[in-house]
PDB file of C-alpha atoms in Angstrom:
ATOM      1  CA  MET A 115       1.725 -58.044 -24.369  1.00  0.00           C
ATOM      2  CA  VAL A 116      -1.728 -57.031 -25.430  1.00  0.00           C
ATOM      3  CA  ILE A 117      -4.635 -56.973 -23.049  1.00  0.00           C
ATOM      4  CA  LYS A 118      -7.758 -58.503 -24.569  1.00  0.00           C
ATOM      5  CA  VAL A 119     -11.126 -57.180 -23.466  1.00  0.00           C
ATOM      6  CA  PHE A 120     -14.061 -59.287 -24.606  1.00  0.00           C
ATOM      7  CA  LEU A 121     -17.127 -57.095 -25.099  1.00  0.00           C
ATOM      8  CA  ALA A 122     -20.618 -57.350 -26.548  1.00  0.00           C
ATOM      9  CA  SER A 123     -21.209 -54.463 -28.954  1.00  0.00           C
ATOM     10  CA  SER A 124     -24.935 -55.053 -29.087  1.00  0.00           C
ATOM     11  CA  SER A 125     -25.784 -55.959 -25.507  1.00  0.00           C
ATOM     12  CA  GLY A 126     -29.326 -55.217 -24.419  1.00  0.00           C
ATOM     13  CA  SER A 127     -28.207 -54.819 -20.816  1.00  0.00           C
ATOM     14  CA  THR A 128     -27.336 -51.294 -19.712  1.00  0.00           C
ATOM     15  CA  ALA A 129     -25.423 -52.741 -16.756  1.00  0.00           C
ATOM     16  CA  ILE A 130     -23.139 -54.705 -19.095  1.00  0.00           C
ATOM     17  CA  LYS A 131     -22.693 -51.657 -21.340  1.00  0.00           C
ATOM     18  CA  LYS A 132     -21.668 -49.499 -18.362  1.00  0.00           C
ATOM     19  CA  LYS A 133     -19.209 -52.116 -17.114  1.00  0.00           C
ATOM     20  CA  GLN A 134     -17.658 -52.426 -20.580  1.00  0.00           C
ATOM     21  CA  GLN A 135     -17.373 -48.637 -20.903  1.00  0.00           C
ATOM     22  CA  ASP A 136     -15.787 -48.415 -17.443  1.00  0.00           C
ATOM     23  CA  VAL A 137     -13.110 -50.976 -18.296  1.00  0.00           C
ATOM     24  CA  VAL A 138     -12.296 -49.443 -21.684  1.00  0.00           C
ATOM     25  CA  ALA A 139     -12.228 -45.863 -20.345  1.00  0.00           C
ATOM     26  CA  PHE A 140      -9.934 -46.835 -17.484  1.00  0.00           C
ATOM     27  CA  LEU A 141      -7.519 -48.719 -19.760  1.00  0.00           C
ATOM     28  CA  GLU A 142      -7.421 -45.741 -22.114  1.00  0.00           C
ATOM     29  CA  ALA A 143      -6.765 -43.360 -19.213  1.00  0.00           C
ATOM     30  CA  LEU A 144      -3.844 -45.546 -18.130  1.00  0.00           C
ATOM     31  CA  LYS A 145      -2.624 -45.745 -21.742  1.00  0.00           C
ATOM     32  CA  VAL A 146      -2.664 -49.545 -21.625  1.00  0.00           C
ATOM     33  CA  ASP A 147      -2.304 -51.308 -24.976  1.00  0.00           C
ATOM     34  CA  TYR A 148      -5.484 -53.355 -25.370  1.00  0.00           C
ATOM     35  CA  ALA A 149      -7.720 -54.898 -28.003  1.00  0.00           C
ATOM     36  CA  GLN A 150     -11.504 -54.996 -27.939  1.00  0.00           C
ATOM     37  CA  LEU A 151     -12.855 -58.330 -29.109  1.00  0.00           C
ATOM     38  CA  ASP A 152     -16.568 -58.388 -29.871  1.00  0.00           C
ATOM     39  CA  ILE A 153     -18.435 -61.539 -28.861  1.00  0.00           C
ATOM     40  CA  ALA A 154     -21.771 -60.348 -30.270  1.00  0.00           C
ATOM     41  CA  CYS A 155     -20.632 -60.220 -33.895  1.00  0.00           C
ATOM     42  CA  ASN A 156     -17.889 -62.828 -33.851  1.00  0.00           C
ATOM     43  CA  GLU A 157     -18.699 -66.399 -32.876  1.00  0.00           C
ATOM     44  CA  GLU A 158     -14.997 -67.321 -32.765  1.00  0.00           C
ATOM     45  CA  ASN A 159     -14.347 -64.636 -30.115  1.00  0.00           C
ATOM     46  CA  ARG A 160     -17.374 -65.779 -28.120  1.00  0.00           C
ATOM     47  CA  MET A 161     -16.272 -69.427 -28.142  1.00  0.00           C
ATOM     48  CA  TRP A 162     -12.639 -68.546 -27.276  1.00  0.00           C
ATOM     49  CA  MET A 163     -13.763 -66.399 -24.335  1.00  0.00           C
ATOM     50  CA  ARG A 164     -16.138 -69.060 -22.995  1.00  0.00           C
ATOM     51  CA  GLN A 165     -13.532 -71.805 -23.285  1.00  0.00           C
ATOM     52  CA  ASN A 166     -10.755 -69.798 -21.623  1.00  0.00           C
ATOM     53  CA  VAL A 167     -12.555 -68.404 -18.593  1.00  0.00           C
ATOM     54  CA  PRO A 168     -11.615 -70.808 -15.755  1.00  0.00           C
ATOM     55  CA  GLU A 169     -14.443 -73.045 -14.552  1.00  0.00           C
ATOM     56  CA  GLU A 170     -14.295 -71.618 -11.011  1.00  0.00           C
ATOM     57  CA  LYS A 171     -14.850 -68.111 -12.430  1.00  0.00           C
ATOM     58  CA  LYS A 172     -17.893 -69.007 -14.501  1.00  0.00           C
ATOM     59  CA  PRO A 173     -21.381 -68.237 -13.171  1.00  0.00           C
ATOM     60  CA  SER A 174     -23.715 -71.072 -12.194  1.00  0.00           C
ATOM     61  CA  ASN A 175     -25.187 -71.236 -15.711  1.00  0.00           C
ATOM     62  CA  GLY A 176     -21.656 -71.747 -17.100  1.00  0.00           C
ATOM     63  CA  ILE A 177     -21.765 -68.793 -19.505  1.00  0.00           C
ATOM     64  CA  PRO A 178     -19.502 -65.880 -18.555  1.00  0.00           C
ATOM     65  CA  LEU A 179     -20.785 -62.399 -19.366  1.00  0.00           C
ATOM     66  CA  PRO A 180     -18.718 -59.576 -20.791  1.00  0.00           C
ATOM     67  CA  PRO A 181     -16.507 -57.828 -20.071  1.00  0.00           C
ATOM     68  CA  GLN A 182     -13.892 -60.552 -19.579  1.00  0.00           C
ATOM     69  CA  ILE A 183     -10.235 -59.524 -19.496  1.00  0.00           C
ATOM     70  CA  PHE A 184      -7.163 -61.485 -20.597  1.00  0.00           C
ATOM     71  CA  ASN A 185      -3.466 -60.766 -20.920  1.00  0.00           C
ATOM     72  CA  GLU A 186      -2.802 -62.583 -24.203  1.00  0.00           C
ATOM     73  CA  GLU A 187      -3.912 -66.141 -23.289  1.00  0.00           C
ATOM     74  CA  SER A 188      -3.834 -65.619 -19.511  1.00  0.00           C
ATOM     75  CA  TYR A 189      -7.141 -64.911 -17.763  1.00  0.00           C
ATOM     76  CA  CYS A 190      -7.110 -61.746 -15.628  1.00  0.00           C
ATOM     77  CA  GLY A 191     -10.731 -61.578 -14.531  1.00  0.00           C
ATOM     78  CA  ASP A 192     -14.199 -60.178 -15.028  1.00  0.00           C
ATOM     79  CA  TYR A 193     -15.582 -56.738 -14.238  1.00  0.00           C
ATOM     80  CA  GLU A 194     -15.902 -57.363 -10.506  1.00  0.00           C
ATOM     81  CA  THR A 195     -12.251 -58.402 -10.108  1.00  0.00           C
ATOM     82  CA  PHE A 196     -11.199 -55.505 -12.342  1.00  0.00           C
ATOM     83  CA  PHE A 197     -13.214 -53.113 -10.170  1.00  0.00           C
ATOM     84  CA  ASP A 198     -11.600 -54.514  -7.001  1.00  0.00           C
ATOM     85  CA  ALA A 199      -8.136 -54.047  -8.522  1.00  0.00           C
ATOM     86  CA  LYS A 200      -9.055 -50.501  -9.484  1.00  0.00           C
ATOM     87  CA  GLU A 201     -10.200 -49.759  -5.934  1.00  0.00           C
ATOM     88  CA  ASP A 202      -6.975 -51.279  -4.519  1.00  0.00           C
ATOM     89  CA  ASN A 203      -4.855 -49.312  -6.997  1.00  0.00           C
ATOM     90  CA  SER A 204      -3.450 -52.598  -8.332  1.00  0.00           C
ATOM     91  CA  VAL A 205      -4.735 -52.628 -11.922  1.00  0.00           C
ATOM     92  CA  PHE A 206      -1.286 -53.201 -13.433  1.00  0.00           C
ATOM     93  CA  SER A 207      -0.763 -56.224 -11.201  1.00  0.00           C
ATOM     94  CA  PHE A 208      -4.278 -57.481 -12.046  1.00  0.00           C
ATOM     95  CA  LEU A 209      -3.431 -57.181 -15.756  1.00  0.00           C
ATOM     96  CA  GLY A 210      -0.058 -58.881 -15.305  1.00  0.00           C
ATOM     97  CA  LEU A 211       1.783 -55.734 -16.406  1.00  0.00           C
ATOM     98  CA  ALA A 212       4.674 -53.849 -14.872  1.00  0.00           C
ATOM     99  CA  PRO A 213       3.656 -50.439 -13.539  1.00  0.00           C
ATOM    100  CA  PRO A 214       4.928 -47.551 -15.655  1.00  0.00           C
ATOM    101  CA  PRO A 215       7.864 -45.446 -14.404  1.00  0.00           C
ATOM    102  CA  GLY A 216       6.734 -42.767 -11.984  1.00  0.00           C
ATOM    103  CA  SER A 217       3.566 -44.594 -10.932  1.00  0.00           C
ATOM    104  CA  LYS A 218       2.840 -45.478  -7.313  1.00  0.00           C
ATOM    105  CA  GLY A 219       3.606 -49.174  -7.854  1.00  0.00           C
ATOM    106  CA  HIS A 220       6.871 -48.357  -9.583  1.00  0.00           C
ATOM    107  CA  ALA A 221       7.843 -45.944  -6.785  1.00  0.00           C
ATOM    108  CA  GLU A 222       7.257 -48.701  -4.209  1.00  0.00           C
ATOM    109  CA  GLU A 223       9.602 -51.022  -6.132  1.00  0.00           C
ATOM    110  CA  ASP A 224      12.254 -48.280  -6.237  1.00  0.00           C
ATOM    111  CA  GLU A 225      11.817 -47.707  -2.506  1.00  0.00           C
ATOM    112  CA  GLU A 226      12.288 -51.421  -1.777  1.00  0.00           C
ATOM    113  CA  GLN A 227      15.437 -51.456  -3.900  1.00  0.00           C
ATOM    114  CA  ASP A 228      16.772 -48.389  -2.058  1.00  0.00           C
ATOM    115  CA  GLU A 229      16.114 -50.067   1.295  1.00  0.00           C
ATOM    116  CA  GLU A 230      17.964 -53.199   0.163  1.00  0.00           C
ATOM    117  CA  GLU A 231      20.939 -51.115  -0.985  1.00  0.00           C
ATOM    118  CA  LEU A 232      20.967 -49.328   2.389  1.00  0.00           C
ATOM    119  CA  ARG A 233      20.959 -52.671   4.232  1.00  0.00           C
ATOM    120  CA  GLN A 234      23.850 -53.872   2.111  1.00  0.00           C
ATOM    121  CA  LEU A 235      25.782 -50.680   2.860  1.00  0.00           C
ATOM    122  CA  GLU A 236      25.234 -51.219   6.597  1.00  0.00           C
ATOM    123  CA  VAL A 237      26.545 -54.786   6.307  1.00  0.00           C
ATOM    124  CA  ASP A 238      29.571 -53.545   4.389  1.00  0.00           C
ATOM    125  CA  GLN A 239      30.269 -50.993   7.106  1.00  0.00           C
ATOM    126  CA  LEU A 240      30.017 -53.655   9.782  1.00  0.00           C
ATOM    127  CA  LEU A 241      32.575 -55.689   7.951  1.00  0.00           C
ATOM    128  CA  SER A 242      34.915 -52.734   7.678  1.00  0.00           C
ATOM    129  CA  SER A 243      38.390 -52.860   9.164  1.00  0.00           C
ATOM    130  CA  ASP A 244      37.260 -51.125  12.393  1.00  0.00           C
ATOM    131  CA  PHE A 245      34.762 -53.870  13.091  1.00  0.00           C
ATOM    132  CA  ILE A 246      37.270 -56.604  12.334  1.00  0.00           C
ATOM    133  CA  TRP A 247      39.875 -54.879  14.513  1.00  0.00           C
ATOM    134  CA  MET A 248      37.405 -54.708  17.389  1.00  0.00           C
ATOM    135  CA  VAL A 249      36.430 -58.375  17.071  1.00  0.00           C
ATOM    136  CA  PHE A 250      40.066 -59.434  16.767  1.00  0.00           C
ATOM    137  CA  HIS A 251      41.058 -57.576  19.929  1.00  0.00           C
ATOM    138  CA  PHE A 252      37.852 -58.164  21.855  1.00  0.00           C
ATOM    139  CA  PRO A 253      36.389 -61.479  20.636  1.00  0.00           C
ATOM    140  CA  SER A 254      34.100 -61.772  23.631  1.00  0.00           C
ATOM    141  CA  LEU A 255      32.113 -58.794  22.309  1.00  0.00           C
ATOM    142  CA  HIS A 256      31.020 -60.816  19.312  1.00  0.00           C
ATOM    143  CA  PRO A 257      30.148 -64.432  20.164  1.00  0.00           C
ATOM    144  CA  PHE A 258      29.863 -65.620  16.539  1.00  0.00           C
ATOM    145  CA  VAL A 259      33.371 -64.664  15.455  1.00  0.00           C
ATOM    146  CA  SER A 260      36.592 -66.212  16.678  1.00  0.00           C
ATOM    147  CA  ARG A 261      40.171 -65.157  15.949  1.00  0.00           C
ATOM    148  CA  SER A 262      40.532 -68.048  13.531  1.00  0.00           C
ATOM    149  CA  ASP A 263      37.730 -66.556  11.388  1.00  0.00           C
ATOM    150  CA  ILE A 264      39.636 -63.295  10.814  1.00  0.00           C
ATOM    151  CA  PRO A 265      42.100 -63.243   7.910  1.00  0.00           C
TER     152      PRO A 265
END
Protein backbone atom coordinates (compact mmCIF):
# COMPACT_ATOMS: atom_id res chain seq x y z
CA MET A 1 0.00 0.00 0.00
CA VAL A 2 1.24 3.43 -0.89
CA ILE A 3 0.41 6.47 1.16
CA LYS A 4 -0.58 9.43 -1.01
CA VAL A 5 0.21 12.91 0.24
CA PHE A 6 -1.44 15.67 -1.75
CA LEU A 7 0.71 18.80 -1.68
CA ALA A 8 0.90 22.19 -3.37
CA SER A 9 4.42 22.77 -4.67
CA SER A 10 3.83 26.45 -5.26
CA SER A 11 1.72 27.46 -2.28
CA GLY A 12 1.97 31.09 -1.25
CA SER A 13 1.12 30.20 2.34
CA THR A 14 4.07 29.56 4.64
CA ALA A 15 1.74 27.76 7.05
CA ILE A 16 0.75 25.25 4.35
CA LYS A 17 4.40 24.82 3.32
CA LYS A 18 5.42 24.07 6.92
CA LYS A 19 2.59 21.57 7.36
CA GLN A 20 3.53 19.81 4.12
CA GLN A 21 7.20 19.67 5.13
CA ASP A 22 6.25 18.30 8.56
CA VAL A 23 4.20 15.47 7.07
CA VAL A 24 6.83 14.53 4.48
CA ALA A 25 9.73 14.70 6.96
CA PHE A 26 7.88 12.53 9.47
CA LEU A 27 6.95 9.91 6.86
CA GLU A 28 10.56 9.81 5.68
CA ALA A 29 11.81 9.43 9.26
CA LEU A 30 9.45 6.48 9.73
CA LYS A 31 10.54 5.05 6.37
CA VAL A 32 6.93 4.92 5.17
CA ASP A 33 6.44 4.29 1.45
CA TYR A 34 4.58 7.34 0.16
CA ALA A 35 3.99 9.35 -2.99
CA GLN A 36 3.79 13.13 -3.23
CA LEU A 37 1.03 14.25 -5.56
CA ASP A 38 1.16 17.91 -6.55
CA ILE A 39 -2.19 19.69 -6.82
CA ALA A 40 -0.66 22.99 -7.96
CA CYS A 41 0.73 21.65 -11.23
CA ASN A 42 -1.67 18.80 -11.89
CA GLU A 43 -5.37 19.50 -12.26
CA GLU A 44 -6.19 15.77 -12.21
CA ASN A 45 -4.57 15.40 -8.77
CA ARG A 46 -6.40 18.48 -7.50
CA MET A 47 -9.79 17.21 -8.69
CA TRP A 48 -9.18 13.68 -7.32
CA MET A 49 -8.20 15.07 -3.91
CA ARG A 50 -11.22 17.40 -3.73
CA GLN A 51 -13.63 14.65 -4.76
CA ASN A 52 -12.26 12.07 -2.32
CA VAL A 53 -12.04 14.11 0.87
CA PRO A 54 -15.25 13.22 2.77
CA GLU A 55 -17.83 16.01 2.93
CA GLU A 56 -17.70 16.13 6.75
CA LYS A 57 -13.94 16.77 6.58
CA LYS A 58 -14.13 19.64 4.12
CA PRO A 59 -13.95 23.23 5.39
CA SER A 60 -17.00 25.49 5.17
CA ASN A 61 -15.97 26.74 1.71
CA GLY A 62 -15.90 23.12 0.48
CA ILE A 63 -12.30 23.22 -0.77
CA PRO A 64 -9.84 21.15 1.28
CA LEU A 65 -6.32 22.54 1.62
CA PRO A 66 -3.13 20.53 1.40
CA PRO A 67 -1.69 18.44 2.83
CA GLN A 68 -4.36 15.74 2.54
CA ILE A 69 -3.34 12.14 3.22
CA PHE A 70 -4.73 8.93 1.73
CA ASN A 71 -3.86 5.25 1.94
CA GLU A 72 -4.42 4.32 -1.72
CA GLU A 73 -8.10 5.32 -2.15
CA SER A 74 -8.91 5.48 1.57
CA TYR A 75 -8.92 8.91 3.22
CA CYS A 76 -6.69 9.15 6.30
CA GLY A 77 -6.99 12.83 7.14
CA ASP A 78 -5.58 16.32 6.91
CA TYR A 79 -2.66 17.91 8.73
CA GLU A 80 -4.54 18.41 11.99
CA THR A 81 -5.57 14.75 12.26
CA PHE A 82 -2.05 13.70 11.23
CA PHE A 83 -0.60 15.94 13.95
CA ASP A 84 -2.97 14.45 16.55
CA ALA A 85 -1.93 10.93 15.53
CA LYS A 86 1.71 11.95 15.77
CA GLU A 87 1.15 13.34 19.27
CA ASP A 88 -0.69 10.13 20.31
CA ASN A 89 2.06 7.96 18.81
CA SER A 90 -0.53 6.34 16.53
CA VAL A 91 0.65 7.41 13.06
CA PHE A 92 0.71 3.86 11.69
CA SER A 93 -2.89 3.33 12.79
CA PHE A 94 -3.85 6.73 11.32
CA LEU A 95 -2.27 5.68 8.01
CA GLY A 96 -3.95 2.26 8.08
CA LEU A 97 -0.57 0.51 8.26
CA ALA A 98 0.73 -2.20 10.54
CA PRO A 99 3.45 -0.95 12.89
CA PRO A 100 6.92 -2.21 11.98
CA PRO A 101 8.53 -4.97 14.08
CA GLY A 102 10.18 -3.59 17.18
CA SER A 103 8.03 -0.45 17.32
CA LYS A 104 5.94 0.44 20.36
CA GLY A 105 2.68 -0.52 18.64
CA HIS A 106 4.11 -3.84 17.53
CA ALA A 107 5.44 -4.53 21.05
CA GLU A 108 1.95 -3.93 22.47
CA GLU A 109 0.48 -6.48 20.04
CA ASP A 110 3.15 -9.01 21.07
CA GLU A 111 2.40 -8.33 24.73
CA GLU A 112 -1.33 -8.93 24.17
CA GLN A 113 -0.56 -12.19 22.39
CA ASP A 114 1.72 -13.28 25.26
CA GLU A 115 -1.03 -12.50 27.78
CA GLU A 116 -3.54 -14.56 25.78
CA GLU A 117 -1.12 -17.49 25.63
CA LEU A 118 -0.60 -17.25 29.40
CA ARG A 119 -4.38 -17.28 29.98
CA GLN A 120 -4.71 -20.34 27.79
CA LEU A 121 -1.93 -22.08 29.72
CA GLU A 122 -3.73 -21.34 32.99
CA VAL A 123 -6.95 -22.83 31.59
CA ASP A 124 -5.06 -25.90 30.43
CA GLN A 125 -3.58 -26.32 33.90
CA LEU A 126 -7.01 -26.04 35.48
CA LEU A 127 -8.23 -28.79 33.25
CA SER A 128 -5.31 -31.00 34.17
CA SER A 129 -5.86 -34.39 35.76
CA ASP A 130 -5.37 -33.00 39.30
CA PHE A 131 -8.24 -30.59 38.84
CA ILE A 132 -10.49 -33.26 37.37
CA TRP A 133 -9.56 -35.65 40.18
CA MET A 134 -10.45 -33.02 42.76
CA VAL A 135 -13.80 -32.23 41.14
CA PHE A 136 -14.61 -35.92 40.75
CA HIS A 137 -13.93 -36.64 44.42
CA PHE A 138 -15.22 -33.36 45.80
CA PRO A 139 -17.94 -32.12 43.42
CA SER A 140 -19.30 -29.68 45.96
CA LEU A 141 -16.10 -27.64 45.60
CA HIS A 142 -16.99 -26.81 42.03
CA PRO A 143 -20.69 -26.06 41.53
CA PHE A 144 -20.57 -26.04 37.70
CA VAL A 145 -19.22 -29.56 37.26
CA SER A 146 -21.02 -32.77 38.10
CA ARG A 147 -19.70 -36.33 38.03
CA SER A 148 -21.57 -36.96 34.80
CA ASP A 149 -19.49 -34.22 33.11
CA ILE A 150 -16.19 -36.01 33.82
CA PRO A 151 -15.09 -38.63 31.29
